[in-house]
mmCIF file with all atom_site columns, C-alpha atoms in Angstrom:
data_model
loop_
_atom_site.group_PDB
_atom_site.id
_atom_site.type_symbol
_atom_site.label_atom_id
_atom_site.label_alt_id
_atom_site.label_comp_id
_atom_site.label_asym_id
_atom_site.label_entity_id
_atom_site.label_seq_id
_atom_site.pdbx_PDB_ins_code
_atom_site.Cartn_x
_atom_site.Cartn_y
_atom_site.Cartn_z
_atom_site.occupancy
_atom_site.B_iso_or_equiv
_atom_site.pdbx_formal_charge
_atom_site.auth_seq_id
_atom_site.auth_comp_id
_atom_site.auth_asym_id
_atom_site.auth_atom_id
_atom_site.pdbx_PDB_model_num
ATOM 1   C CA . MET A 1 1   ? 13.119  -34.884 -7.745  1.00 92.00 ? 5   MET A CA 1
ATOM 2   C CA . THR A 1 2   ? 11.558  -31.938 -9.447  1.00 96.00 ? 6   THR A CA 1
ATOM 3   C CA . ASN A 1 3   ? 10.738  -28.895 -7.328  1.00 98.00 ? 7   ASN A CA 1
ATOM 4   C CA . ILE A 1 4   ? 7.655   -26.900 -8.434  1.00 98.00 ? 8   ILE A CA 1
ATOM 5   C CA . GLY A 1 5   ? 6.757   -23.721 -6.707  1.00 98.00 ? 9   GLY A CA 1
ATOM 6   C CA . VAL A 1 6   ? 3.148   -22.608 -6.819  1.00 98.00 ? 10  VAL A CA 1
ATOM 7   C CA . ILE A 1 7   ? 3.399   -18.863 -6.673  1.00 98.00 ? 11  ILE A CA 1
ATOM 8   C CA . LEU A 1 8   ? 0.239   -17.395 -5.212  1.00 98.00 ? 12  LEU A CA 1
ATOM 9   C CA . GLY A 1 9   ? 0.060   -13.920 -6.800  1.00 97.00 ? 13  GLY A CA 1
ATOM 10  C CA . SER A 1 10  ? -2.670  -12.108 -4.786  1.00 96.00 ? 14  SER A CA 1
ATOM 11  C CA . THR A 1 11  ? -1.982  -10.254 -1.315  1.00 97.00 ? 15  THR A CA 1
ATOM 12  C CA . ARG A 1 12  ? -5.479  -8.670  -1.040  1.00 94.00 ? 16  ARG A CA 1
ATOM 13  C CA . PRO A 1 13  ? -7.218  -9.004  2.166   1.00 94.00 ? 17  PRO A CA 1
ATOM 14  C CA . GLY A 1 14  ? -10.151 -11.419 1.755   1.00 91.00 ? 18  GLY A CA 1
ATOM 15  C CA . ARG A 1 15  ? -8.421  -12.856 -1.181  1.00 94.00 ? 19  ARG A CA 1
ATOM 16  C CA . VAL A 1 16  ? -9.734  -16.500 -2.640  1.00 95.00 ? 20  VAL A CA 1
ATOM 17  C CA . GLY A 1 17  ? -6.334  -17.279 -4.324  1.00 95.00 ? 21  GLY A CA 1
ATOM 18  C CA . HIS A 1 18  ? -4.909  -19.358 -1.260  1.00 96.00 ? 22  HIS A CA 1
ATOM 19  C CA . GLN A 1 19  ? -7.868  -21.918 -1.799  1.00 97.00 ? 23  GLN A CA 1
ATOM 20  C CA . VAL A 1 20  ? -6.824  -22.158 -5.401  1.00 97.00 ? 24  VAL A CA 1
ATOM 21  C CA . ALA A 1 21  ? -3.134  -22.378 -4.704  1.00 98.00 ? 25  ALA A CA 1
ATOM 22  C CA . GLU A 1 22  ? -3.662  -25.102 -2.114  1.00 98.00 ? 26  GLU A CA 1
ATOM 23  C CA . TRP A 1 23  ? -5.850  -27.106 -4.502  1.00 97.00 ? 27  TRP A CA 1
ATOM 24  C CA . VAL A 1 24  ? -3.087  -26.581 -7.227  1.00 98.00 ? 28  VAL A CA 1
ATOM 25  C CA . ALA A 1 25  ? -0.467  -27.867 -4.806  1.00 98.00 ? 29  ALA A CA 1
ATOM 26  C CA . LYS A 1 26  ? -2.649  -30.815 -3.696  1.00 97.00 ? 30  LYS A CA 1
ATOM 27  C CA . GLN A 1 27  ? -3.310  -31.953 -7.270  1.00 96.00 ? 31  GLN A CA 1
ATOM 28  C CA . GLY A 1 28  ? 0.299   -31.450 -8.276  1.00 97.00 ? 32  GLY A CA 1
ATOM 29  C CA . SER A 1 29  ? 1.626   -33.481 -5.376  1.00 96.00 ? 33  SER A CA 1
ATOM 30  C CA . GLN A 1 30  ? -0.221  -36.546 -6.843  1.00 95.00 ? 34  GLN A CA 1
ATOM 31  C CA . HIS A 1 31  ? 2.362   -36.596 -9.856  1.00 94.00 ? 35  HIS A CA 1
ATOM 32  C CA . ASP A 1 32  ? 5.266   -38.857 -9.616  1.00 93.00 ? 36  ASP A CA 1
ATOM 33  C CA . GLY A 1 33  ? 8.687   -37.479 -9.243  1.00 93.00 ? 37  GLY A CA 1
ATOM 34  C CA . ILE A 1 34  ? 7.663   -33.780 -8.177  1.00 96.00 ? 38  ILE A CA 1
ATOM 35  C CA . ASN A 1 35  ? 7.549   -31.794 -4.905  1.00 97.00 ? 39  ASN A CA 1
ATOM 36  C CA . VAL A 1 36  ? 5.180   -29.059 -4.725  1.00 98.00 ? 40  VAL A CA 1
ATOM 37  C CA . GLU A 1 37  ? 5.222   -26.123 -2.344  1.00 98.00 ? 41  GLU A CA 1
ATOM 38  C CA . VAL A 1 38  ? 2.985   -23.038 -2.245  1.00 98.00 ? 42  VAL A CA 1
ATOM 39  C CA . VAL A 1 39  ? 4.800   -19.783 -2.290  1.00 98.00 ? 43  VAL A CA 1
ATOM 40  C CA . ASP A 1 40  ? 2.646   -16.962 -1.053  1.00 98.00 ? 44  ASP A CA 1
ATOM 41  C CA . ILE A 1 41  ? 4.283   -13.550 -2.091  1.00 98.00 ? 45  ILE A CA 1
ATOM 42  C CA . LYS A 1 42  ? 2.466   -11.872 0.816   1.00 98.00 ? 46  LYS A CA 1
ATOM 43  C CA . ASP A 1 43  ? 4.805   -13.754 3.205   1.00 98.00 ? 47  ASP A CA 1
ATOM 44  C CA . TYR A 1 44  ? 7.774   -11.704 1.795   1.00 97.00 ? 48  TYR A CA 1
ATOM 45  C CA . ASP A 1 45  ? 6.328   -8.389  2.258   1.00 95.00 ? 49  ASP A CA 1
ATOM 46  C CA . LEU A 1 46  ? 8.304   -6.939  -0.728  1.00 98.00 ? 50  LEU A CA 1
ATOM 47  C CA . PRO A 1 47  ? 7.958   -3.261  -0.947  1.00 98.00 ? 51  PRO A CA 1
ATOM 48  C CA . VAL A 1 48  ? 7.683   -1.585  -4.330  1.00 98.00 ? 52  VAL A CA 1
ATOM 49  C CA . PHE A 1 49  ? 10.827  -2.335  -6.030  1.00 98.00 ? 53  PHE A CA 1
ATOM 50  C CA . ASP A 1 50  ? 13.663  -0.743  -4.361  1.00 98.00 ? 54  ASP A CA 1
ATOM 51  C CA . GLU A 1 51  ? 16.860  -2.384  -5.192  1.00 98.00 ? 55  GLU A CA 1
ATOM 52  C CA . PRO A 1 52  ? 19.503  0.225   -6.327  1.00 97.00 ? 56  PRO A CA 1
ATOM 53  C CA . GLN A 1 53  ? 20.762  -2.068  -9.467  1.00 97.00 ? 57  GLN A CA 1
ATOM 54  C CA . SER A 1 54  ? 18.954  -4.060  -12.055 1.00 97.00 ? 58  SER A CA 1
ATOM 55  C CA . PRO A 1 55  ? 18.033  -7.654  -11.032 1.00 98.00 ? 59  PRO A CA 1
ATOM 56  C CA . LEU A 1 56  ? 20.214  -8.558  -14.070 1.00 96.00 ? 60  LEU A CA 1
ATOM 57  C CA . PHE A 1 57  ? 23.318  -8.105  -11.903 1.00 96.00 ? 61  PHE A CA 1
ATOM 58  C CA . GLY A 1 58  ? 22.039  -10.490 -9.141  1.00 95.00 ? 62  GLY A CA 1
ATOM 59  C CA . SER A 1 59  ? 23.644  -8.253  -6.446  1.00 96.00 ? 63  SER A CA 1
ATOM 60  C CA . TYR A 1 60  ? 20.832  -7.433  -3.956  1.00 98.00 ? 64  TYR A CA 1
ATOM 61  C CA . ALA A 1 61  ? 21.180  -4.777  -1.229  1.00 98.00 ? 65  ALA A CA 1
ATOM 62  C CA . HIS A 1 62  ? 18.236  -5.733  0.750   1.00 98.00 ? 66  HIS A CA 1
ATOM 63  C CA . ALA A 1 63  ? 17.532  -8.708  3.065   1.00 98.00 ? 67  ALA A CA 1
ATOM 64  C CA . HIS A 1 64  ? 13.849  -9.123  1.704   1.00 98.00 ? 68  HIS A CA 1
ATOM 65  C CA . THR A 1 65  ? 15.215  -9.438  -1.842  1.00 98.00 ? 69  THR A CA 1
ATOM 66  C CA . ARG A 1 66  ? 17.943  -12.054 -0.814  1.00 98.00 ? 70  ARG A CA 1
ATOM 67  C CA . GLN A 1 67  ? 15.214  -13.958 0.961   1.00 98.00 ? 71  GLN A CA 1
ATOM 68  C CA . TRP A 1 68  ? 12.943  -13.814 -1.999  1.00 98.00 ? 72  TRP A CA 1
ATOM 69  C CA . SER A 1 69  ? 15.892  -14.775 -4.292  1.00 98.00 ? 73  SER A CA 1
ATOM 70  C CA . THR A 1 70  ? 16.833  -17.747 -2.201  1.00 98.00 ? 74  THR A CA 1
ATOM 71  C CA . LYS A 1 71  ? 13.041  -19.041 -2.341  1.00 98.00 ? 75  LYS A CA 1
ATOM 72  C CA . VAL A 1 72  ? 12.674  -18.694 -5.851  1.00 98.00 ? 76  VAL A CA 1
ATOM 73  C CA . ALA A 1 73  ? 16.036  -20.341 -6.830  1.00 98.00 ? 77  ALA A CA 1
ATOM 74  C CA . GLU A 1 74  ? 15.018  -23.379 -5.091  1.00 98.00 ? 78  GLU A CA 1
ATOM 75  C CA . PHE A 1 75  ? 12.481  -24.409 -7.727  1.00 98.00 ? 79  PHE A CA 1
ATOM 76  C CA . ASP A 1 76  ? 13.004  -26.093 -10.979 1.00 98.00 ? 80  ASP A CA 1
ATOM 77  C CA . GLY A 1 77  ? 9.723   -24.688 -12.301 1.00 98.00 ? 81  GLY A CA 1
ATOM 78  C CA . TYR A 1 78  ? 6.489   -22.909 -11.362 1.00 98.00 ? 82  TYR A CA 1
ATOM 79  C CA . VAL A 1 79  ? 2.821   -22.709 -11.420 1.00 98.00 ? 83  VAL A CA 1
ATOM 80  C CA . PHE A 1 80  ? 1.533   -19.160 -11.144 1.00 98.00 ? 84  PHE A CA 1
ATOM 81  C CA . VAL A 1 81  ? -1.833  -18.613 -9.522  1.00 98.00 ? 85  VAL A CA 1
ATOM 82  C CA . THR A 1 82  ? -3.193  -15.243 -10.400 1.00 98.00 ? 86  THR A CA 1
ATOM 83  C CA . PRO A 1 83  ? -6.593  -13.330 -10.221 1.00 97.00 ? 87  PRO A CA 1
ATOM 84  C CA . GLU A 1 84  ? -7.460  -11.001 -13.002 1.00 96.00 ? 88  GLU A CA 1
ATOM 85  C CA . TYR A 1 85  ? -7.448  -7.367  -11.949 1.00 94.00 ? 89  TYR A CA 1
ATOM 86  C CA . ASN A 1 86  ? -8.507  -4.764  -14.472 1.00 94.00 ? 90  ASN A CA 1
ATOM 87  C CA . ARG A 1 87  ? -7.685  -7.258  -17.367 1.00 94.00 ? 91  ARG A CA 1
ATOM 88  C CA . SER A 1 88  ? -4.120  -7.981  -16.134 1.00 97.00 ? 92  SER A CA 1
ATOM 89  C CA . ILE A 1 89  ? -2.166  -9.372  -13.059 1.00 98.00 ? 93  ILE A CA 1
ATOM 90  C CA . PRO A 1 90  ? -2.026  -7.671  -9.674  1.00 98.00 ? 94  PRO A CA 1
ATOM 91  C CA . SER A 1 91  ? 0.565   -5.317  -9.028  1.00 98.00 ? 95  SER A CA 1
ATOM 92  C CA . ALA A 1 92  ? 2.018   -7.199  -6.274  1.00 98.00 ? 96  ALA A CA 1
ATOM 93  C CA . LEU A 1 93  ? 2.773   -10.178 -8.439  1.00 98.00 ? 97  LEU A CA 1
ATOM 94  C CA . LYS A 1 94  ? 4.349   -8.057  -11.024 1.00 98.00 ? 98  LYS A CA 1
ATOM 95  C CA . ASN A 1 95  ? 6.620   -6.352  -8.447  1.00 98.00 ? 99  ASN A CA 1
ATOM 96  C CA . ALA A 1 96  ? 7.577   -9.659  -6.996  1.00 98.00 ? 100 ALA A CA 1
ATOM 97  C CA . ILE A 1 97  ? 8.387   -11.077 -10.416 1.00 98.00 ? 101 ILE A CA 1
ATOM 98  C CA . ASP A 1 98  ? 10.398  -7.835  -11.297 1.00 98.00 ? 102 ASP A CA 1
ATOM 99  C CA . TYR A 1 99  ? 12.750  -8.170  -8.218  1.00 98.00 ? 103 TYR A CA 1
ATOM 100 C CA . LEU A 1 100 ? 14.633  -11.238 -9.744  1.00 98.00 ? 104 LEU A CA 1
ATOM 101 C CA . TYR A 1 101 ? 16.020  -12.239 -13.148 1.00 98.00 ? 105 TYR A CA 1
ATOM 102 C CA . ALA A 1 102 ? 18.530  -15.376 -13.146 1.00 97.00 ? 106 ALA A CA 1
ATOM 103 C CA . GLU A 1 103 ? 16.557  -17.103 -10.458 1.00 98.00 ? 107 GLU A CA 1
ATOM 104 C CA . TRP A 1 104 ? 13.602  -17.524 -13.131 1.00 98.00 ? 108 TRP A CA 1
ATOM 105 C CA . ASN A 1 105 ? 15.769  -18.327 -16.077 1.00 98.00 ? 109 ASN A CA 1
ATOM 106 C CA . ASN A 1 106 ? 15.528  -21.609 -17.974 1.00 98.00 ? 110 ASN A CA 1
ATOM 107 C CA . LYS A 1 107 ? 12.389  -23.046 -16.100 1.00 98.00 ? 111 LYS A CA 1
ATOM 108 C CA . ALA A 1 108 ? 9.006   -23.842 -16.915 1.00 98.00 ? 112 ALA A CA 1
ATOM 109 C CA . ALA A 1 109 ? 5.937   -22.110 -16.063 1.00 98.00 ? 113 ALA A CA 1
ATOM 110 C CA . GLY A 1 110 ? 2.241   -23.017 -15.826 1.00 98.00 ? 114 GLY A CA 1
ATOM 111 C CA . PHE A 1 111 ? -0.642  -20.725 -15.159 1.00 98.00 ? 115 PHE A CA 1
ATOM 112 C CA . VAL A 1 112 ? -4.006  -21.042 -13.395 1.00 98.00 ? 116 VAL A CA 1
ATOM 113 C CA . SER A 1 113 ? -6.094  -17.976 -13.250 1.00 97.00 ? 117 SER A CA 1
ATOM 114 C CA . TYR A 1 114 ? -9.398  -16.874 -11.709 1.00 96.00 ? 118 TYR A CA 1
ATOM 115 C CA . GLY A 1 115 ? -11.807 -13.969 -12.395 1.00 94.00 ? 119 GLY A CA 1
ATOM 116 C CA . SER A 1 116 ? -15.255 -12.650 -13.106 1.00 90.00 ? 120 SER A CA 1
ATOM 117 C CA . ASN A 1 117 ? -14.689 -12.466 -16.869 1.00 82.00 ? 121 ASN A CA 1
ATOM 118 C CA . VAL A 1 118 ? -13.362 -15.299 -18.915 1.00 91.00 ? 122 VAL A CA 1
ATOM 119 C CA . GLY A 1 119 ? -11.621 -16.777 -15.745 1.00 93.00 ? 123 GLY A CA 1
ATOM 120 C CA . GLY A 1 120 ? -8.732  -14.536 -15.608 1.00 95.00 ? 124 GLY A CA 1
ATOM 121 C CA . ALA A 1 121 ? -7.408  -15.559 -19.044 1.00 96.00 ? 125 ALA A CA 1
ATOM 122 C CA . ARG A 1 122 ? -6.345  -11.855 -19.983 1.00 96.00 ? 126 ARG A CA 1
ATOM 123 C CA . ALA A 1 123 ? -4.284  -11.809 -16.837 1.00 97.00 ? 127 ALA A CA 1
ATOM 124 C CA . VAL A 1 124 ? -2.564  -15.038 -18.073 1.00 98.00 ? 128 VAL A CA 1
ATOM 125 C CA . GLU A 1 125 ? -1.812  -13.355 -21.508 1.00 97.00 ? 129 GLU A CA 1
ATOM 126 C CA . HIS A 1 126 ? 0.100   -10.510 -19.871 1.00 97.00 ? 130 HIS A CA 1
ATOM 127 C CA . LEU A 1 127 ? 1.859   -13.136 -17.503 1.00 98.00 ? 131 LEU A CA 1
ATOM 128 C CA . ARG A 1 128 ? 3.011   -15.095 -20.550 1.00 98.00 ? 132 ARG A CA 1
ATOM 129 C CA . LEU A 1 129 ? 4.610   -12.030 -21.982 1.00 98.00 ? 133 LEU A CA 1
ATOM 130 C CA . ILE A 1 130 ? 6.263   -11.207 -18.749 1.00 98.00 ? 134 ILE A CA 1
ATOM 131 C CA . THR A 1 131 ? 7.610   -14.605 -18.014 1.00 98.00 ? 135 THR A CA 1
ATOM 132 C CA . ALA A 1 132 ? 8.868   -15.038 -21.567 1.00 98.00 ? 136 ALA A CA 1
ATOM 133 C CA . GLY A 1 133 ? 11.118  -11.948 -20.985 1.00 97.00 ? 137 GLY A CA 1
ATOM 134 C CA . LEU A 1 134 ? 12.556  -13.757 -18.154 1.00 98.00 ? 138 LEU A CA 1
ATOM 135 C CA . GLN A 1 135 ? 13.360  -17.056 -20.001 1.00 97.00 ? 139 GLN A CA 1
ATOM 136 C CA . LEU A 1 136 ? 10.717  -18.897 -18.490 1.00 98.00 ? 140 LEU A CA 1
ATOM 137 C CA . ALA A 1 137 ? 9.080   -21.374 -20.911 1.00 98.00 ? 141 ALA A CA 1
ATOM 138 C CA . GLY A 1 138 ? 5.282   -20.980 -20.619 1.00 98.00 ? 142 GLY A CA 1
ATOM 139 C CA . VAL A 1 139 ? 3.273   -24.267 -21.239 1.00 98.00 ? 143 VAL A CA 1
ATOM 140 C CA . ARG A 1 140 ? 0.250   -24.411 -23.294 1.00 98.00 ? 144 ARG A CA 1
ATOM 141 C CA . THR A 1 141 ? -2.502  -25.836 -21.065 1.00 98.00 ? 145 THR A CA 1
ATOM 142 C CA . GLN A 1 142 ? -3.783  -23.386 -18.625 1.00 97.00 ? 146 GLN A CA 1
ATOM 143 C CA . VAL A 1 143 ? -6.570  -23.606 -16.071 1.00 97.00 ? 147 VAL A CA 1
ATOM 144 C CA . SER A 1 144 ? -9.030  -20.747 -15.949 1.00 96.00 ? 148 SER A CA 1
ATOM 145 C CA . LEU A 1 145 ? -11.398 -20.431 -13.106 1.00 95.00 ? 149 LEU A CA 1
ATOM 146 C CA . SER A 1 146 ? -14.795 -18.488 -12.936 1.00 94.00 ? 150 SER A CA 1
ATOM 147 C CA . LEU A 1 147 ? -15.577 -16.713 -9.798  1.00 93.00 ? 151 LEU A CA 1
ATOM 148 C CA . ALA A 1 148 ? -19.271 -17.052 -10.885 1.00 93.00 ? 152 ALA A CA 1
ATOM 149 C CA . THR A 1 149 ? -19.181 -21.106 -11.373 1.00 93.00 ? 153 THR A CA 1
ATOM 150 C CA . ASP A 1 150 ? -16.157 -22.323 -9.577  1.00 93.00 ? 154 ASP A CA 1
ATOM 151 C CA . PHE A 1 151 ? -16.827 -20.443 -6.347  1.00 91.00 ? 155 PHE A CA 1
ATOM 152 C CA . ALA A 1 152 ? -19.766 -20.674 -4.229  1.00 91.00 ? 156 ALA A CA 1
ATOM 153 C CA . ALA A 1 153 ? -21.128 -17.108 -3.329  1.00 89.00 ? 157 ALA A CA 1
ATOM 154 C CA . PHE A 1 154 ? -17.881 -15.871 -5.084  1.00 87.00 ? 158 PHE A CA 1
ATOM 155 C CA . ALA A 1 155 ? -15.886 -17.058 -1.958  1.00 90.00 ? 159 ALA A CA 1
ATOM 156 C CA . ALA A 1 156 ? -15.804 -20.775 -1.358  1.00 92.00 ? 160 ALA A CA 1
ATOM 157 C CA . PHE A 1 157 ? -13.637 -22.662 -4.085  1.00 94.00 ? 161 PHE A CA 1
ATOM 158 C CA . THR A 1 158 ? -15.660 -25.422 -5.502  1.00 92.00 ? 162 THR A CA 1
ATOM 159 C CA . PRO A 1 159 ? -13.614 -26.676 -8.817  1.00 92.00 ? 163 PRO A CA 1
ATOM 160 C CA . GLY A 1 160 ? -15.567 -28.759 -11.269 1.00 87.00 ? 164 GLY A CA 1
ATOM 161 C CA . ASP A 1 161 ? -14.048 -32.132 -11.991 1.00 90.00 ? 165 ASP A CA 1
ATOM 162 C CA . ARG A 1 162 ? -12.949 -30.937 -15.642 1.00 92.00 ? 166 ARG A CA 1
ATOM 163 C CA . HIS A 1 163 ? -10.342 -28.877 -13.850 1.00 96.00 ? 167 HIS A CA 1
ATOM 164 C CA . ASN A 1 164 ? -8.582  -31.750 -12.354 1.00 95.00 ? 168 ASN A CA 1
ATOM 165 C CA . ALA A 1 165 ? -7.879  -33.169 -15.778 1.00 96.00 ? 169 ALA A CA 1
ATOM 166 C CA . MET A 1 166 ? -6.689  -29.885 -17.175 1.00 97.00 ? 170 MET A CA 1
ATOM 167 C CA . LEU A 1 167 ? -4.519  -29.386 -13.974 1.00 97.00 ? 171 LEU A CA 1
ATOM 168 C CA . HIS A 1 168 ? -3.025  -32.694 -14.408 1.00 97.00 ? 172 HIS A CA 1
ATOM 169 C CA . GLN A 1 169 ? -2.266  -32.029 -18.055 1.00 97.00 ? 173 GLN A CA 1
ATOM 170 C CA . LEU A 1 170 ? -0.585  -28.543 -16.878 1.00 98.00 ? 174 LEU A CA 1
ATOM 171 C CA . PHE A 1 171 ? 1.693   -30.387 -14.351 1.00 98.00 ? 175 PHE A CA 1
ATOM 172 C CA . THR A 1 172 ? 2.765   -33.084 -16.958 1.00 97.00 ? 176 THR A CA 1
ATOM 173 C CA . GLU A 1 173 ? 3.681   -30.169 -19.342 1.00 98.00 ? 177 GLU A CA 1
ATOM 174 C CA . VAL A 1 174 ? 5.424   -28.277 -16.677 1.00 98.00 ? 178 VAL A CA 1
ATOM 175 C CA . THR A 1 175 ? 7.514   -31.363 -15.613 1.00 97.00 ? 179 THR A CA 1
ATOM 176 C CA . ALA A 1 176 ? 8.263   -32.212 -19.175 1.00 97.00 ? 180 ALA A CA 1
ATOM 177 C CA . TRP A 1 177 ? 9.656   -28.736 -19.829 1.00 98.00 ? 181 TRP A CA 1
ATOM 178 C CA . THR A 1 178 ? 11.489  -28.393 -16.551 1.00 97.00 ? 182 THR A CA 1
ATOM 179 C CA . ASP A 1 179 ? 13.306  -31.751 -17.354 1.00 96.00 ? 183 ASP A CA 1
ATOM 180 C CA . ALA A 1 180 ? 14.006  -30.713 -20.944 1.00 97.00 ? 184 ALA A CA 1
ATOM 181 C CA . LEU A 1 181 ? 15.529  -27.272 -19.577 1.00 98.00 ? 185 LEU A CA 1
ATOM 182 C CA . ALA A 1 182 ? 17.568  -28.815 -16.721 1.00 96.00 ? 186 ALA A CA 1
ATOM 183 C CA . PRO A 1 183 ? 20.946  -28.935 -18.899 1.00 97.00 ? 187 PRO A CA 1
ATOM 184 C CA . LEU A 1 184 ? 20.554  -24.994 -19.362 1.00 96.00 ? 188 LEU A CA 1
ATOM 185 C CA . ARG A 1 185 ? 20.247  -24.593 -15.678 1.00 93.00 ? 189 ARG A CA 1
ATOM 186 C CA . ARG A 1 186 ? 23.375  -26.491 -14.930 1.00 88.00 ? 190 ARG A CA 1
ATOM 187 C CA . ALA A 1 187 ? 25.275  -24.566 -17.596 1.00 80.00 ? 191 ALA A CA 1
#
């Protein structure tokens, strides 16, 4: 069984990302051979990066880092759900990613974004660069959601049917890459 973590990248009060993450997880769980779990970075209450050593060493001084490390290491691949803030990802997501290194390596990553302009696509472009530096293999297909058309009154998530097909393809790609990278994770 392949384990995929849906990383919810917003911690803002009043966020709509949890609706998107639950939809992603529900759609992903319909794929054969994978387990999907939503991982809300808000639940880990990570302060601004406070480890005395680089994550490259994998030696963590703080309990919150060890807890985050254990959770991220459980997965074979990820689907990141991110809003677009000021043409990039939220600082809380970048901070959570930066806490770790080896836990991310040789795994696949898919991207689902939402925003008021271009469905959060610029956030994903930044996230692709960040994750590539962590040896995550980003898949081609991404799902971009518009706050204007995929959310009623900018608040209630109402995805169009076309997004289901894109999300299915995204999970197909994440699973294929996750399987292909498995020998590297065992090395």
